[in-house]
GROMACS .gro file of C-alpha atoms in nm:
model
  389
    1MET     CA    1  19.159  18.164   2.524
    2LEU     CA    2  19.447  18.077   2.303
    3LYS     CA    3  19.634  17.766   2.234
    4LYS     CA    4  19.960  17.986   2.198
    5SER     CA    5  20.005  18.274   2.414
    6LEU     CA    6  20.144  18.564   2.209
    7THR     CA    7  20.268  18.917   2.256
    8LEU     CA    8  20.283  19.185   1.974
    9PHE     CA    9  19.962  19.090   1.777
   10VAL     CA   10  19.693  19.180   1.529
   11LEU     CA   11  19.344  19.058   1.538
   12VAL     CA   12  19.219  18.889   1.216
   13LEU     CA   13  18.851  18.812   1.155
   14PHE     CA   14  18.829  18.498   0.951
   15THR     CA   15  18.642  18.481   0.614
   16SER     CA   16  18.706  18.269   0.298
   17SER     CA   17  18.839  18.262  -0.030
   18LEU     CA   18  18.954  18.355  -0.372
   19VAL     CA   19  19.196  18.220  -0.614
   20PHE     CA   20  19.519  18.019  -0.603
   21ALA     CA   21  19.798  17.995  -0.862
   22GLN     CA   22  20.172  17.971  -0.942
   23ALA     CA   23  20.475  18.188  -0.983
   24ALA     CA   24  20.794  18.282  -0.808
   25LYS     CA   25  21.151  18.265  -0.710
   26GLN     CA   26  21.393  18.140  -0.464
   27VAL     CA   27  21.427  18.178  -0.106
   28VAL     CA   28  21.693  18.200   0.180
   29ASP     CA   29  21.878  17.877   0.253
   30LYS     CA   30  21.735  17.640   0.509
   31ALA     CA   31  22.025  17.700   0.748
   32PRO     CA   32  22.141  18.053   0.672
   33LYS     CA   33  22.467  18.188   0.825
   34PRO     CA   34  22.379  18.448   1.091
   35VAL     CA   35  22.425  18.811   0.969
   36MET     CA   36  22.402  19.127   1.166
   37GLU     CA   37  22.071  19.320   1.129
   38SER     CA   38  22.108  19.592   0.864
   39LEU     CA   39  22.146  19.920   1.023
   40SER     CA   40  22.111  20.084   0.686
   41MET     CA   41  21.767  19.927   0.646
   42ASP     CA   42  21.665  20.051   0.992
   43LYS     CA   43  21.755  20.402   0.897
   44SER     CA   44  21.584  20.377   0.569
   45LEU     CA   45  21.254  20.297   0.758
   46PRO     CA   46  21.249  20.571   1.023
   47GLY     CA   47  20.977  20.605   1.288
   48SER     CA   48  20.911  20.534   1.658
   49ASN     CA   49  20.716  20.270   1.822
   50PRO     CA   50  20.335  20.343   1.813
   51VAL     CA   51  20.148  20.389   2.142
   52LEU     CA   52  19.939  20.087   2.185
   53PRO     CA   53  19.566  20.096   2.286
   54HIS     CA   54  19.639  19.853   2.550
   55SER     CA   55  19.884  19.844   2.835
   56VAL     CA   56  20.120  19.541   2.861
   57THR     CA   57  20.237  19.404   3.190
   58ALA     CA   58  20.565  19.202   3.209
   59VAL     CA   59  20.585  18.919   3.475
   60LEU     CA   60  20.894  18.723   3.547
   61ILE     CA   61  20.799  18.359   3.512
   62GLY     CA   62  21.135  18.194   3.586
   63LYS     CA   63  21.498  18.182   3.491
   64MET     CA   64  21.725  17.940   3.311
   65TRP     CA   65  22.087  17.897   3.253
   66ASN     CA   66  22.091  18.046   2.914
   67ALA     CA   67  21.826  18.158   2.665
   68TYR     CA   68  21.936  17.940   2.361
   69SER     CA   69  21.626  17.738   2.373
   70THR     CA   70  21.403  18.027   2.329
   71GLN     CA   71  21.558  18.092   2.001
   72GLY     CA   72  21.378  17.808   1.827
   73SER     CA   73  21.071  17.982   1.683
   74TYR     CA   74  20.951  17.646   1.565
   75THR     CA   75  20.876  17.528   1.926
   76ASN     CA   76  20.562  17.621   2.140
   77GLN     CA   77  20.712  17.686   2.494
   78ILE     CA   78  20.386  17.835   2.622
   79PHE     CA   79  20.044  17.679   2.587
   80THR     CA   80  19.687  17.769   2.728
   81ASP     CA   81  19.402  17.527   2.784
   82PRO     CA   82  19.101  17.684   2.629
   83PHE     CA   83  18.856  17.550   2.870
   84SER     CA   84  19.026  17.612   3.217
   85GLY     CA   85  19.238  17.903   3.122
   86LEU     CA   86  19.554  17.715   3.275
   87ILE     CA   87  19.868  17.832   3.119
   88ALA     CA   88  20.195  17.613   3.108
   89VAL     CA   89  20.559  17.721   3.010
   90VAL     CA   90  20.831  17.469   2.966
   91HIS     CA   91  21.219  17.577   2.966
   92ARG     CA   92  21.553  17.463   3.079
   93VAL     CA   93  21.625  17.473   3.449
   94ASP     CA   94  21.755  17.760   3.641
   95ARG     CA   95  22.096  17.776   3.805
   96THR     CA   96  21.980  17.572   4.111
   97GLY     CA   97  21.989  17.279   3.861
   98ALA     CA   98  22.313  17.080   3.809
   99GLY     CA   99  22.338  17.162   3.440
  100SER     CA  100  22.145  17.373   3.187
  101GLY     CA  101  21.976  17.086   3.004
  102ARG     CA  102  21.725  16.960   3.279
  103ILE     CA  103  21.377  17.046   3.159
  104VAL     CA  104  21.114  17.197   3.385
  105TYR     CA  105  20.775  17.349   3.353
  106GLN     CA  106  20.575  17.620   3.546
  107GLY     CA  107  20.194  17.703   3.545
  108SER     CA  108  19.957  17.985   3.617
  109ASP     CA  109  19.586  17.964   3.677
  110ASP     CA  110  19.519  18.342   3.702
  111GLY     CA  111  19.595  18.481   3.340
  112GLY     CA  112  19.974  18.493   3.393
  113GLN     CA  113  19.988  18.711   3.702
  114ASN     CA  114  20.138  18.451   3.930
  115TRP     CA  115  20.329  18.133   3.853
  116THR     CA  116  20.420  17.808   4.018
  117PRO     CA  117  20.783  17.735   4.105
  118GLN     CA  118  20.965  17.512   3.841
  119ILE     CA  119  20.829  17.163   3.838
  120GLY     CA  120  21.071  16.880   3.735
  121PRO     CA  121  21.339  16.794   3.593
  122MET     CA  122  21.120  16.597   3.335
  123ASN     CA  123  21.423  16.421   3.190
  124LEU     CA  124  21.451  16.042   3.206
  125ALA     CA  125  21.780  15.950   3.368
  126PRO     CA  126  22.072  15.965   3.269
  127TRP     CA  127  21.966  16.230   3.004
  128ASN     CA  128  22.015  16.583   3.122
  129ALA     CA  129  22.097  16.773   2.797
  130GLY     CA  130  21.747  16.871   2.682
  131ARG     CA  131  21.710  17.148   2.414
  132HIS     CA  132  21.420  17.337   2.245
  133PRO     CA  133  21.137  17.187   2.452
  134ASN     CA  134  20.764  17.201   2.358
  135ILE     CA  135  20.455  17.176   2.581
  136VAL     CA  136  20.084  17.120   2.546
  137LEU     CA  137  19.802  17.041   2.806
  138SER     CA  138  19.583  16.745   2.741
  139ASN     CA  139  19.217  16.783   2.863
  140PRO     CA  140  19.011  16.524   2.718
  141THR     CA  141  18.718  16.595   2.960
  142LYS     CA  142  18.727  16.956   2.877
  143SER     CA  143  18.744  17.042   3.251
  144THR     CA  144  18.710  17.405   3.350
  145THR     CA  145  18.909  17.345   3.664
  146PRO     CA  146  19.271  17.450   3.641
  147GLY     CA  147  19.506  17.181   3.763
  148GLU     CA  148  19.303  16.878   3.599
  149GLN     CA  149  19.500  16.897   3.277
  150VAL     CA  150  19.798  16.692   3.204
  151PRO     CA  151  20.113  16.852   3.085
  152VAL     CA  152  20.293  16.681   2.789
  153ALA     CA  153  20.640  16.801   2.697
  154SER     CA  154  20.894  16.708   2.433
  155TRP     CA  155  21.242  16.793   2.331
  156ALA     CA  156  21.575  16.682   2.187
  157GLU     CA  157  21.850  16.555   2.395
  158LEU     CA  158  22.197  16.671   2.298
  159SER     CA  159  22.480  16.419   2.303
  160SER     CA  160  22.779  16.456   2.076
  161SER     CA  161  22.528  16.586   1.828
  162TRP     CA  162  22.148  16.572   1.806
  163TYR     CA  163  22.038  16.208   1.886
  164TRP     CA  164  21.782  16.128   2.133
  165TYR     CA  165  21.433  16.260   2.134
  166GLN     CA  166  21.224  16.252   2.474
  167PHE     CA  167  20.863  16.287   2.557
  168ALA     CA  168  20.744  16.321   2.922
  169ARG     CA  169  20.411  16.379   3.081
  170ASP     CA  170  20.321  16.458   3.446
  171GLN     CA  171  20.068  16.232   3.623
  172ALA     CA  172  19.885  16.559   3.709
  173PHE     CA  173  19.973  16.927   3.692
  174GLY     CA  174  20.234  16.995   3.956
  175ALA     CA  175  20.256  16.634   4.074
  176GLY     CA  176  20.626  16.592   3.968
  177THR     CA  177  20.558  16.220   3.890
  178PHE     CA  178  20.676  16.176   3.519
  179THR     CA  179  20.622  15.914   3.261
  180GLN     CA  180  20.891  15.936   2.986
  181TYR     CA  181  20.944  15.788   2.641
  182ILE     CA  182  21.271  15.813   2.451
  183ASP     CA  183  21.339  15.759   2.092
  184SER     CA  184  21.665  15.799   1.883
  185THR     CA  185  21.802  15.974   1.587
  186TYR     CA  186  21.564  16.275   1.574
  187TYR     CA  187  21.636  16.654   1.547
  188PRO     CA  188  21.464  16.912   1.770
  189GLY     CA  189  21.095  16.873   1.700
  190ASP     CA  190  20.838  17.114   1.554
  191GLU     CA  191  20.539  17.237   1.740
  192MET     CA  192  20.322  16.979   1.928
  193PHE     CA  193  19.942  17.011   1.905
  194VAL     CA  194  19.620  16.848   2.061
  195ASN     CA  195  19.285  16.762   1.918
  196SER     CA  196  18.952  16.791   2.064
  197GLN     CA  197  18.984  16.470   2.250
  198GLY     CA  198  19.310  16.557   2.419
  199HIS     CA  199  19.516  16.334   2.193
  200VAL     CA  200  19.873  16.479   2.141
  201PHE     CA  201  20.057  16.511   1.787
  202ALA     CA  202  20.420  16.585   1.730
  203THR     CA  203  20.598  16.627   1.383
  204ILE     CA  204  20.969  16.537   1.430
  205GLU     CA  205  21.240  16.521   1.164
  206ASN     CA  206  21.468  16.210   1.148
  207ILE     CA  207  21.841  16.235   1.154
  208ASP     CA  208  21.865  15.893   0.992
  209PRO     CA  209  21.591  15.841   0.742
  210VAL     CA  210  21.396  15.505   0.767
  211VAL     CA  211  21.314  15.270   0.483
  212TYR     CA  212  20.956  15.145   0.463
  213GLY     CA  213  20.934  14.926   0.151
  214ASN     CA  214  21.000  15.164  -0.140
  215ASP     CA  215  20.971  15.479   0.071
  216THR     CA  216  21.252  15.652   0.265
  217VAL     CA  217  21.099  15.846   0.549
  218PHE     CA  218  21.258  16.157   0.682
  219TYR     CA  219  20.972  16.294   0.896
  220HIS     CA  220  20.743  16.096   1.159
  221LEU     CA  221  20.417  16.192   1.313
  222PHE     CA  222  20.413  16.093   1.679
  223VAL     CA  223  20.063  16.031   1.826
  224SER     CA  224  19.958  15.973   2.182
  225THR     CA  225  19.596  15.892   2.265
  226ASP     CA  226  19.661  15.852   2.628
  227GLN     CA  227  19.774  16.191   2.736
  228GLY     CA  228  20.151  16.098   2.654
  229SER     CA  229  20.182  15.778   2.839
  230THR     CA  230  20.245  15.583   2.520
  231TRP     CA  231  20.344  15.681   2.162
  232THR     CA  232  20.301  15.551   1.808
  233LYS     CA  233  20.486  15.698   1.522
  234TYR     CA  234  20.380  15.706   1.155
  235PRO     CA  235  20.558  15.791   0.831
  236LEU     CA  236  20.482  16.156   0.743
  237ALA     CA  237  20.724  16.283   0.470
  238LYS     CA  238  20.945  16.083   0.234
  239TYR     CA  239  21.224  16.143  -0.013
  240GLY     CA  240  21.053  16.280  -0.334
  241ASP     CA  241  20.792  16.472  -0.148
  242VAL     CA  242  20.994  16.788  -0.147
  243ASP     CA  243  21.318  16.922  -0.276
  244ASN     CA  244  21.416  17.114   0.031
  245TYR     CA  245  21.236  17.211   0.351
  246ASN     CA  246  21.238  17.421   0.659
  247GLY     CA  247  20.965  17.274   0.911
  248MET     CA  248  20.618  17.177   0.983
  249LYS     CA  249  20.321  17.328   1.175
  250GLY     CA  250  20.007  17.134   1.304
  251PHE     CA  251  19.678  17.238   1.422
  252ILE     CA  252  19.324  17.073   1.465
  253ASN     CA  253  19.012  17.277   1.552
  254LYS     CA  254  18.737  17.178   1.778
  255ASN     CA  255  18.533  17.016   1.485
  256GLY     CA  256  18.813  16.781   1.411
  257VAL     CA  257  18.933  16.937   1.100
  258GLY     CA  258  19.306  17.024   1.088
  259TYR     CA  259  19.634  17.055   0.878
  260ILE     CA  260  19.984  16.964   0.902
  261VAL     CA  261  20.166  17.247   0.703
  262PHE     CA  262  20.506  17.182   0.552
  263GLU     CA  263  20.709  17.491   0.446
  264ALA     CA  264  20.919  17.344   0.163
  265GLN     CA  265  21.010  17.340  -0.218
  266GLN     CA  266  20.769  17.155  -0.437
  267PRO     CA  267  20.969  16.912  -0.652
  268GLY     CA  268  21.116  17.100  -0.959
  269SER     CA  269  20.978  17.439  -0.849
  270GLY     CA  270  21.307  17.604  -0.736
  271PHE     CA  271  21.131  17.817  -0.473
  272TYR     CA  272  20.974  17.786  -0.135
  273SER     CA  273  20.600  17.771  -0.078
  274PHE     CA  274  20.391  17.547   0.157
  275ALA     CA  275  20.202  17.221   0.138
  276TYR     CA  276  19.956  17.048   0.359
  277LYS     CA  277  19.794  16.712   0.468
  278LYS     CA  278  19.444  16.744   0.597
  279THR     CA  279  19.237  16.567   0.856
  280THR     CA  280  18.855  16.562   0.890
  281ASN     CA  281  18.827  16.306   1.174
  282ASP     CA  282  19.038  16.470   1.457
  283GLY     CA  283  19.363  16.342   1.338
  284ALA     CA  284  19.271  15.962   1.312
  285THR     CA  285  19.368  15.973   0.938
  286TRP     CA  286  19.542  16.231   0.723
  287ASP     CA  287  19.581  16.291   0.352
  288ALA     CA  288  19.817  16.040   0.191
  289ASN     CA  289  19.973  16.294  -0.030
  290TRP     CA  290  20.084  16.672   0.010
  291THR     CA  291  19.860  16.931  -0.146
  292TRP     CA  292  20.071  17.243  -0.259
  293VAL     CA  293  19.976  17.603  -0.236
  294ASN     CA  294  20.157  17.870  -0.436
  295PRO     CA  295  20.074  18.229  -0.307
  296PHE     CA  296  20.297  18.412  -0.541
  297THR     CA  297  20.026  18.516  -0.786
  298LEU     CA  298  19.761  18.619  -0.530
  299ALA     CA  299  19.712  18.992  -0.473
  300PRO     CA  300  19.885  19.159  -0.311
  301LEU     CA  301  20.186  18.934  -0.348
  302ALA     CA  302  20.198  18.895  -0.711
  303GLY     CA  303  20.498  19.094  -0.864
  304ASN     CA  304  20.567  19.249  -0.526
  305VAL     CA  305  20.741  18.962  -0.333
  306HIS     CA  306  20.961  18.684  -0.478
  307ALA     CA  307  21.054  18.461  -0.186
  308LEU     CA  308  20.926  18.307   0.129
  309ASN     CA  309  21.151  18.331   0.446
  310TYR     CA  310  21.160  18.058   0.711
  311GLU     CA  311  20.943  18.245   0.967
  312VAL     CA  312  20.606  18.098   0.931
  313ASP     CA  313  20.309  17.979   1.119
  314ALA     CA  314  19.974  17.823   1.048
  315ILE     CA  315  19.638  17.746   1.211
  316VAL     CA  316  19.289  17.644   1.119
  317ASP     CA  317  18.962  17.831   1.169
  318GLY     CA  318  18.620  17.706   1.278
  319ALA     CA  319  18.491  17.669   0.918
  320GLY     CA  320  18.801  17.444   0.843
  321ASN     CA  321  18.994  17.702   0.640
  322LEU     CA  322  19.370  17.699   0.659
  323HIS     CA  323  19.560  18.018   0.751
  324PHE     CA  324  19.916  18.071   0.669
  325ALA     CA  325  20.139  18.365   0.777
  326GLY     CA  326  20.504  18.441   0.706
  327THR     CA  327  20.768  18.673   0.603
  328PHE     CA  328  20.771  18.727   0.232
  329VAL     CA  329  21.068  18.907   0.079
  330ASP     CA  330  21.095  19.157  -0.194
  331THR     CA  331  21.427  19.071  -0.339
  332VAL     CA  332  21.416  19.338  -0.599
  333SER     CA  333  21.379  19.665  -0.388
  334GLY     CA  334  21.293  19.550  -0.051
  335ALA     CA  335  20.992  19.784  -0.022
  336ASN     CA  336  20.731  19.509  -0.017
  337THR     CA  337  20.885  19.281   0.236
  338GLY     CA  338  20.653  19.204   0.520
  339ILE     CA  339  20.435  18.973   0.712
  340TYR     CA  340  20.161  18.842   0.463
  341HIS     CA  341  19.838  18.620   0.548
  342ILE     CA  342  19.719  18.356   0.308
  343TRP     CA  343  19.400  18.162   0.383
  344GLY     CA  344  19.144  17.922   0.207
  345GLN     CA  345  19.128  17.554   0.128
  346GLY     CA  346  19.107  17.332  -0.182
  347ASN     CA  347  19.152  17.564  -0.503
  348THR     CA  348  19.033  17.887  -0.344
  349TRP     CA  349  19.277  18.107  -0.167
  350GLN     CA  350  19.327  18.480  -0.085
  351ALA     CA  351  19.589  18.695   0.080
  352GLU     CA  352  19.662  19.021   0.264
  353LYS     CA  353  19.969  19.222   0.380
  354VAL     CA  354  19.950  19.246   0.746
  355ALA     CA  355  20.256  19.467   0.818
  356SER     CA  356  20.562  19.612   0.646
  357VAL     CA  357  20.837  19.426   0.847
  358TYR     CA  358  21.175  19.355   0.723
  359ARG     CA  359  21.297  18.999   0.759
  360THR     CA  360  21.534  18.991   1.062
  361SER     CA  361  21.839  18.772   1.096
  362MET     CA  362  22.053  18.907   1.380
  363SER     CA  363  22.356  18.695   1.512
  364LEU     CA  364  22.376  18.594   1.879
  365PRO     CA  365  22.637  18.412   2.090
  366GLY     CA  366  22.677  18.060   2.001
  367GLY     CA  367  22.609  18.101   1.622
  368LEU     CA  368  22.222  18.149   1.686
  369SER     CA  369  21.994  18.388   1.493
  370THR     CA  370  21.694  18.582   1.628
  371LEU     CA  371  21.419  18.610   1.364
  372ASN     CA  372  21.090  18.760   1.319
  373GLU     CA  373  20.931  18.450   1.494
  374VAL     CA  374  20.600  18.477   1.339
  375GLU     CA  375  20.327  18.289   1.555
  376PHE     CA  376  19.962  18.241   1.474
  377ALA     CA  377  19.680  18.155   1.723
  378THR     CA  378  19.313  18.127   1.734
  379ASN     CA  379  19.047  18.108   1.999
  380TRP     CA  380  18.872  17.763   2.058
  381ASP     CA  381  18.589  17.858   1.833
  382GLY     CA  382  18.811  17.943   1.552
  383THR     CA  383  18.650  18.288   1.496
  384ILE     CA  384  18.941  18.524   1.593
  385GLY     CA  385  19.301  18.493   1.491
  386ILE     CA  386  19.592  18.654   1.664
  387LEU     CA  387  19.919  18.705   1.471
  388LYS     CA  388  20.250  18.801   1.665
  389TRP     CA  389  20.589  18.888   1.522
   0.00000   0.00000   0.00000
């Protein structure tokens, strides 16, 4: 049972560690201009799709006005409760809705074979221009009965530009009785996550940074300890922590050990790697400072890849090790570009190449890009990882 439901995947049995170090080069810009996928690259890597050992069944869940919100690989639009198996999906309303920005959710209690009609809209009136929604299921009692979990969603509301950020929770799954909270001057948020008590966490980037004493904060951590009814925000990242950045990922395991991972440039480094803040008490407190990890001298990355692209994800296993996956680019020949997996904690790290996959940036209508969209998930015990791209 997974916290994120994925498609193309590889199973990874978790172990631990080796060595960590320092090196490297520069990566793509944070907001690259869309470019068409390289047909010459495709032709240089011939081959057909392999026959998989397991069949795949496609089920239509619902429809929406357009697919723009699905292009945000930093969101989790699907979530599975590990105790009941209940699955929730959040998206923009179908064409029965008056406008494309009303946010709705749907659920399945039979492994995704059948789905409820869309439930919502979840938006607080008069806002109806939701974009890039996230969803989690809060289950503090660890109930095994589907439907006793509370869906909590969040998204950015588009006005003349990004401005409002909204949270909404349903009173019970399928009730359609929403409690909303809205805050201002935030970009679309990164993935939401929950702890073992059903508390909900969200890392969200400020449009207008906020000054706290001597610190100028540009990322907040939002926390709800009552299943999304009320929210408290805490400073998470400030000027001087990084030179540039792409986004954050958060995850807490069943033992209360978790990480918030920041794909960014360490000050003065000139290249992208990742940093983390750790919790060992179920998210009650987090490290005050970021700990940086540089994977570029770990075998098999050393000398073979030179840049980290912006298609990444991270999880934590049952032993408390951080697992990071992303598209690393060979800027010299392209031959070693692929999906790499880095794992460990403290000063002990190791790495492996999972697949030879060229980084993807294909232009779409509206100036959007589709990416490799690397996603990582684990079972509740943290003993099996599933990696999708």
